PDB file of C-alpha atoms in Angstrom:
ATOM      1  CA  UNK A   1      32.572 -85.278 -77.752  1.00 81.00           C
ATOM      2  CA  UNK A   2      29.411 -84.407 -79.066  1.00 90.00           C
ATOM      3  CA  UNK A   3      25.902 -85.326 -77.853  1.00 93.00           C
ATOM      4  CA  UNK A   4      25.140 -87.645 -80.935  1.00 93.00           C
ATOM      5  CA  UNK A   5      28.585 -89.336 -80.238  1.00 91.00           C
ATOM      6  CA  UNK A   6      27.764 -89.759 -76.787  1.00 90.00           C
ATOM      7  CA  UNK A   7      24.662 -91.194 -77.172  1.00 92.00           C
ATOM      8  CA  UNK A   8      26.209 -93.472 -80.158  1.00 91.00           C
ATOM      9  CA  UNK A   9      28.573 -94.684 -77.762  1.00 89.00           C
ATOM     10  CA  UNK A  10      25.992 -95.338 -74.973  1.00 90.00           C
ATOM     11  CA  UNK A  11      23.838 -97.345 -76.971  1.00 91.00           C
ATOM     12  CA  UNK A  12      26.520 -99.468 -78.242  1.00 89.00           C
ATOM     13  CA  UNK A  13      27.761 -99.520 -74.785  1.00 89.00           C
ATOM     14  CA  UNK A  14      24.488-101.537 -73.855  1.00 88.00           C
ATOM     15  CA  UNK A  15      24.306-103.533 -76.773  1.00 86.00           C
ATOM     16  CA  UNK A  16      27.326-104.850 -75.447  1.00 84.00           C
ATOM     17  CA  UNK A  17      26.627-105.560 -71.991  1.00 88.00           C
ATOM     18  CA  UNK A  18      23.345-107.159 -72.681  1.00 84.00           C
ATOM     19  CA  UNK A  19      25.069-109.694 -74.640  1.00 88.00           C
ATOM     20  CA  UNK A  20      26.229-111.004 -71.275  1.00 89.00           C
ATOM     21  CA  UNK A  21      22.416-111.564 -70.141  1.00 89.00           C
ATOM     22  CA  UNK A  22      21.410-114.535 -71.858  1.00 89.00           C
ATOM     23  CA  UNK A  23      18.007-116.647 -70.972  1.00 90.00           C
ATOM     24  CA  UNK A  24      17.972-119.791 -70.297  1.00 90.00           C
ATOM     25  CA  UNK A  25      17.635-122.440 -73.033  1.00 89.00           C
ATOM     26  CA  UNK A  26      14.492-124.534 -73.346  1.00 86.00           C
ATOM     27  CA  UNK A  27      16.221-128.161 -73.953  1.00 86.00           C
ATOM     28  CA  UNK A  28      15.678-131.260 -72.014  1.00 80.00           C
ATOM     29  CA  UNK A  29      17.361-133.371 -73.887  1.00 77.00           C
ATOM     30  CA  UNK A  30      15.015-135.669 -74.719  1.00 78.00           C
ATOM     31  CA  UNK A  31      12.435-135.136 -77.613  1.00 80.00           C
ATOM     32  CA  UNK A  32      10.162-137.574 -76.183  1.00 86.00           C
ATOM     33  CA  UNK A  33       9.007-137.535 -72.520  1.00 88.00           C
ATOM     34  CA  UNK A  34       7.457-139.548 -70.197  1.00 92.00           C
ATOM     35  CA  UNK A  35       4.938-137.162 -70.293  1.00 95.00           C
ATOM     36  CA  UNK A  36       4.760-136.371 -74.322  1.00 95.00           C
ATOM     37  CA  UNK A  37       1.527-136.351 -75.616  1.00 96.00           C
ATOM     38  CA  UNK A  38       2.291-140.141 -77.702  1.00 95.00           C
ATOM     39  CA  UNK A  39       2.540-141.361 -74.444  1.00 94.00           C
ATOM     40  CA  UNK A  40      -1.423-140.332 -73.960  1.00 92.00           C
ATOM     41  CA  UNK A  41      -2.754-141.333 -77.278  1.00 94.00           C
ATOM     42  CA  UNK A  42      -1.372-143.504 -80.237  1.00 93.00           C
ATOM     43  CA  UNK A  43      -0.742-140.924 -82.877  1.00 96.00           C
ATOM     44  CA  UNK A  44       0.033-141.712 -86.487  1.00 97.00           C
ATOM     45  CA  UNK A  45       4.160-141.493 -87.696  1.00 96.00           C
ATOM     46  CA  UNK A  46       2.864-138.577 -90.518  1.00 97.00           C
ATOM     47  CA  UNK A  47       1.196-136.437 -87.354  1.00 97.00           C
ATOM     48  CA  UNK A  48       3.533-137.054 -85.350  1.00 96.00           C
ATOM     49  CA  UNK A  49       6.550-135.927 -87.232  1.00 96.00           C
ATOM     50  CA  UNK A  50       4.375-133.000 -88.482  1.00 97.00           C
ATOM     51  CA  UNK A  51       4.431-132.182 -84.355  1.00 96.00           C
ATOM     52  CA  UNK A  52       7.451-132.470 -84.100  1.00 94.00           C
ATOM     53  CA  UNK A  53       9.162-130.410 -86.824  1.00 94.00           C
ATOM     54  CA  UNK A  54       6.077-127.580 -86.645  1.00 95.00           C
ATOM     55  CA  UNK A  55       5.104-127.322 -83.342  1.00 95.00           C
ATOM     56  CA  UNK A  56       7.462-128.437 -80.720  1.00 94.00           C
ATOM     57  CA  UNK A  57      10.216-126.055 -81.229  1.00 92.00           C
ATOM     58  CA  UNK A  58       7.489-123.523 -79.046  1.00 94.00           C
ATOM     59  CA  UNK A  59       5.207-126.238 -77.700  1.00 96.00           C
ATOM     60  CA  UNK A  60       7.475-128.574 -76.008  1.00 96.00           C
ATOM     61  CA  UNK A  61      10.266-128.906 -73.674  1.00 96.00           C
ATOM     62  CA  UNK A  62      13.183-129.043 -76.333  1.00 93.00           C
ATOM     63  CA  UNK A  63      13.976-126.139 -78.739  1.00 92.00           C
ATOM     64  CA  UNK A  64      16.077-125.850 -81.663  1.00 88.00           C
ATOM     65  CA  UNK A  65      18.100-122.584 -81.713  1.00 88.00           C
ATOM     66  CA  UNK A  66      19.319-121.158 -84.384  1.00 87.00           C
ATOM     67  CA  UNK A  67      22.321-118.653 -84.888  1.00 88.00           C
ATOM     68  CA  UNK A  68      20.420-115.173 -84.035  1.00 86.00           C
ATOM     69  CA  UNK A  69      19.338-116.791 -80.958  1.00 86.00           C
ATOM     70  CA  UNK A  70      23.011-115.925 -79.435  1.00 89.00           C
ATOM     71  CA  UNK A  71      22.149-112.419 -80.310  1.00 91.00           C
ATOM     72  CA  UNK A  72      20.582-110.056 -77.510  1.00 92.00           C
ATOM     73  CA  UNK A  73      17.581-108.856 -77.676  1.00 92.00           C
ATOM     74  CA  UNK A  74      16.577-111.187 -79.695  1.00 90.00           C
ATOM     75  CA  UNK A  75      16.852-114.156 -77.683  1.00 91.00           C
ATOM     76  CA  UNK A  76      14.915-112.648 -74.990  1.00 93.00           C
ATOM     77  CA  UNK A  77      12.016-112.199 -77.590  1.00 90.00           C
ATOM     78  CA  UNK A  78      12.052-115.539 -78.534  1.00 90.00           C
ATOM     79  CA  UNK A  79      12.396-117.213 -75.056  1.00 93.00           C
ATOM     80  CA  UNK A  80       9.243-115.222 -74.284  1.00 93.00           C
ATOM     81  CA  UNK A  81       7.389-116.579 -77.057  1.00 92.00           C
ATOM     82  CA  UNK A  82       8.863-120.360 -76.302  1.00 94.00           C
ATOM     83  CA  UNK A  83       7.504-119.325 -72.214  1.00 96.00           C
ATOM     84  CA  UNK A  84       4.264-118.307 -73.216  1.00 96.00           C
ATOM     85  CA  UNK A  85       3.831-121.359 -76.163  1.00 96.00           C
ATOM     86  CA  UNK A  86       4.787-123.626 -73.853  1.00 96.00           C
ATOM     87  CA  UNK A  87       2.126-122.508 -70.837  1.00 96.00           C
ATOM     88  CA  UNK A  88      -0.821-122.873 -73.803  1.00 96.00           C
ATOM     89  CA  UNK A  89       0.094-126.293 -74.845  1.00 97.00           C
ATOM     90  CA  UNK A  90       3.305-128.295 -73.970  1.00 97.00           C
ATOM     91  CA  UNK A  91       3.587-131.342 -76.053  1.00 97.00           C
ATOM     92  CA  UNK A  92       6.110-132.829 -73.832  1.00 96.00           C
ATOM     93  CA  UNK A  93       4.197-132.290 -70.313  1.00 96.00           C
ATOM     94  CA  UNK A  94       0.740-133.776 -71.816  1.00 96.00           C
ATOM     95  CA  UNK A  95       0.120-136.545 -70.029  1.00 96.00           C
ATOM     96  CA  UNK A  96       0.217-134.808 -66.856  1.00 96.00           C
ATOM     97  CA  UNK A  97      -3.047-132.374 -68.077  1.00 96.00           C
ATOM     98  CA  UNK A  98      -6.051-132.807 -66.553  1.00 95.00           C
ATOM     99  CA  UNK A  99      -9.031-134.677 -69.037  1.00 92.00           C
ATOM    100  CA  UNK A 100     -10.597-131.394 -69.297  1.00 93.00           C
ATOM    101  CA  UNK A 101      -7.673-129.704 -70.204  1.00 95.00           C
ATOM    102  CA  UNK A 102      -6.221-132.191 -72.406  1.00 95.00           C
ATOM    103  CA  UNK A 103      -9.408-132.412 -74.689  1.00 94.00           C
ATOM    104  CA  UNK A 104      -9.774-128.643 -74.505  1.00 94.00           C
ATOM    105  CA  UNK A 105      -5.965-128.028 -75.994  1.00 96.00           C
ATOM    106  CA  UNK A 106      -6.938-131.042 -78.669  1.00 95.00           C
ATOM    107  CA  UNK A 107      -9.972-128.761 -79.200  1.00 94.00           C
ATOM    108  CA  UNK A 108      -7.515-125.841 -80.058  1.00 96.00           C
ATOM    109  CA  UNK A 109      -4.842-127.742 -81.589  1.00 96.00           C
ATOM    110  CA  UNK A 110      -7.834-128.403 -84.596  1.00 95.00           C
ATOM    111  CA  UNK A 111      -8.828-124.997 -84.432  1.00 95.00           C
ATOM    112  CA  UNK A 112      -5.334-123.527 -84.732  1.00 95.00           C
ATOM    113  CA  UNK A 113      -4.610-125.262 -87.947  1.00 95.00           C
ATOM    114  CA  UNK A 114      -7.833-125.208 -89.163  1.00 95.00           C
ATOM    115  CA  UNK A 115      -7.821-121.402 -88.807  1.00 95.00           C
ATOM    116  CA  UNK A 116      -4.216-121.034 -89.187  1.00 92.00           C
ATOM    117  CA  UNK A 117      -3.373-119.065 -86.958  1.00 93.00           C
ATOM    118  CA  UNK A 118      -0.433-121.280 -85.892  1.00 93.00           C
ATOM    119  CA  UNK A 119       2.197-121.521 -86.131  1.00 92.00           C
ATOM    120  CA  UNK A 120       2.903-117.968 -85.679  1.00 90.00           C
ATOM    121  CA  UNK A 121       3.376-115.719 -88.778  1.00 91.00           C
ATOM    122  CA  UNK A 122       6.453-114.340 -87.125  1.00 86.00           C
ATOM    123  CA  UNK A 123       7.630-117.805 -86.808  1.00 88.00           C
ATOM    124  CA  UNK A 124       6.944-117.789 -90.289  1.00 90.00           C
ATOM    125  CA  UNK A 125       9.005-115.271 -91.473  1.00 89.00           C
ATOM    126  CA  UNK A 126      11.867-117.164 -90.838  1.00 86.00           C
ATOM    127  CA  UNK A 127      10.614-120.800 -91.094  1.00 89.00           C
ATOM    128  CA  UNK A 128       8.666-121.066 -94.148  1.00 91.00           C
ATOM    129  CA  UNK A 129       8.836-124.939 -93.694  1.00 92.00           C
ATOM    130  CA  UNK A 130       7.062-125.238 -90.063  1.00 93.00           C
ATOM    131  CA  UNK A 131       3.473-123.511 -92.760  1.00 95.00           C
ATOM    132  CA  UNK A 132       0.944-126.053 -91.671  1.00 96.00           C
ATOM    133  CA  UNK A 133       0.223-127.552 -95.582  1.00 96.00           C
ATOM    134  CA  UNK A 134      -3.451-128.767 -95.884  1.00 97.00           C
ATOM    135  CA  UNK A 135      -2.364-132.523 -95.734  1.00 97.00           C
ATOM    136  CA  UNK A 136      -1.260-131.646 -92.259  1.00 97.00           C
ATOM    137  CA  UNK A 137      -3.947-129.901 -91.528  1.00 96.00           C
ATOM    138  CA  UNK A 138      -6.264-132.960 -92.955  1.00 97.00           C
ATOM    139  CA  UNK A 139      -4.432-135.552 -91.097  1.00 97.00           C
ATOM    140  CA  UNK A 140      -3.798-133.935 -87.842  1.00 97.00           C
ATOM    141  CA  UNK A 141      -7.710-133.459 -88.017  1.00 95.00           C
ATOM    142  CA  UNK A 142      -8.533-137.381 -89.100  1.00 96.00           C
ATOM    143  CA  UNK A 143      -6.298-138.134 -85.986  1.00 96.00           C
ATOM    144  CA  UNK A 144      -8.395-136.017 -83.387  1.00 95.00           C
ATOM    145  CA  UNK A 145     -11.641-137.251 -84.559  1.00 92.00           C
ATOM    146  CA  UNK A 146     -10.146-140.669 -83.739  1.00 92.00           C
ATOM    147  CA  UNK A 147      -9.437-140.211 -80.087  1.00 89.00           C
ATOM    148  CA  UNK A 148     -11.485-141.082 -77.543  1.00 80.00           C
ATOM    149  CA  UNK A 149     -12.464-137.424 -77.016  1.00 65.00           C
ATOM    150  CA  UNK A 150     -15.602-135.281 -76.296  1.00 51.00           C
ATOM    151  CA  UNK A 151     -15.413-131.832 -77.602  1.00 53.00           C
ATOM    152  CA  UNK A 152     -17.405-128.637 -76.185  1.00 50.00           C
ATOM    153  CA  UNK A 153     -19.806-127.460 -78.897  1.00 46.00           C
ATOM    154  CA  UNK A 154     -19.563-123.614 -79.404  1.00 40.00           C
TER     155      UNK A 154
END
């Protein structure tokens, strides 16, 4: 067998036996939680829907897999991304953040849309319908300035 072969067969070898090594899913079953940010402020149906289909697929404790997840290593990559969205802002675990914390993540939460750089452009790619539109971006902002809320001044 040649070396080519050989190393053809290795590597498919792998990609086969890493299939087996799966991460764990990020699903809680519930989309709301005790601890979901609505339970900490009142927050308008339009915002709130705009939430839940943009931002808490990443930023909450319930994600919505689709097909290529089942494929290694891609579900790996995106469990890592769902690990690290989820320690910047979790939607779901809200109420349980500190003041501080919870008016500095509303703080960022403006300035991610507002700059847009979130969602993710490689979350993009793929779902061109999570694209925060500007009447997101304009009500998810009138909603902010309504809460009770004192923002750091840079």
């Amino acid at each position: 067998m040649s070396t080519t072969k050989k190393v053809a067969f290795s590597l498919l070898a792998v990609l086969v036996i890493i299939q087996f090594f799966r991460p764990a899913k990020n699903i809680s079953g519930e989309i709301i939680t005790a601890n979901d940010i609505s339970k900490v402020y009142a927050i308008p149906d339009n915002v709130h829907q705009v939430l839940i289909s943009k931002c808490y697929d990443c930023h909450s404790n319930n994600t919505h897999y689709p097909w290529y997840y089942n494929i290694q290593p891609v579900a790996w990559w995106m469990s890592a991304h769902v690990d690290e969205g989820k320690e910047e802002l979790n939607f779901s675990e809200f109420k349980s953040y500190p003041e501080k914390r919870a008016n500095h993540k509303l703080e960022e939460l403006s300035e991610a849309v507002n700059e847009g750089w979130m969602p993710l452009d490689s979350y993009l790619w793929i779902h061109h319908e999570a694209k925060i539109t500007e009447e997101d971006r304009t009500a998810i902002n009138a909603w902010i300035k309504t809460l009770p809320v004192v923002f750091e001044k840079h």
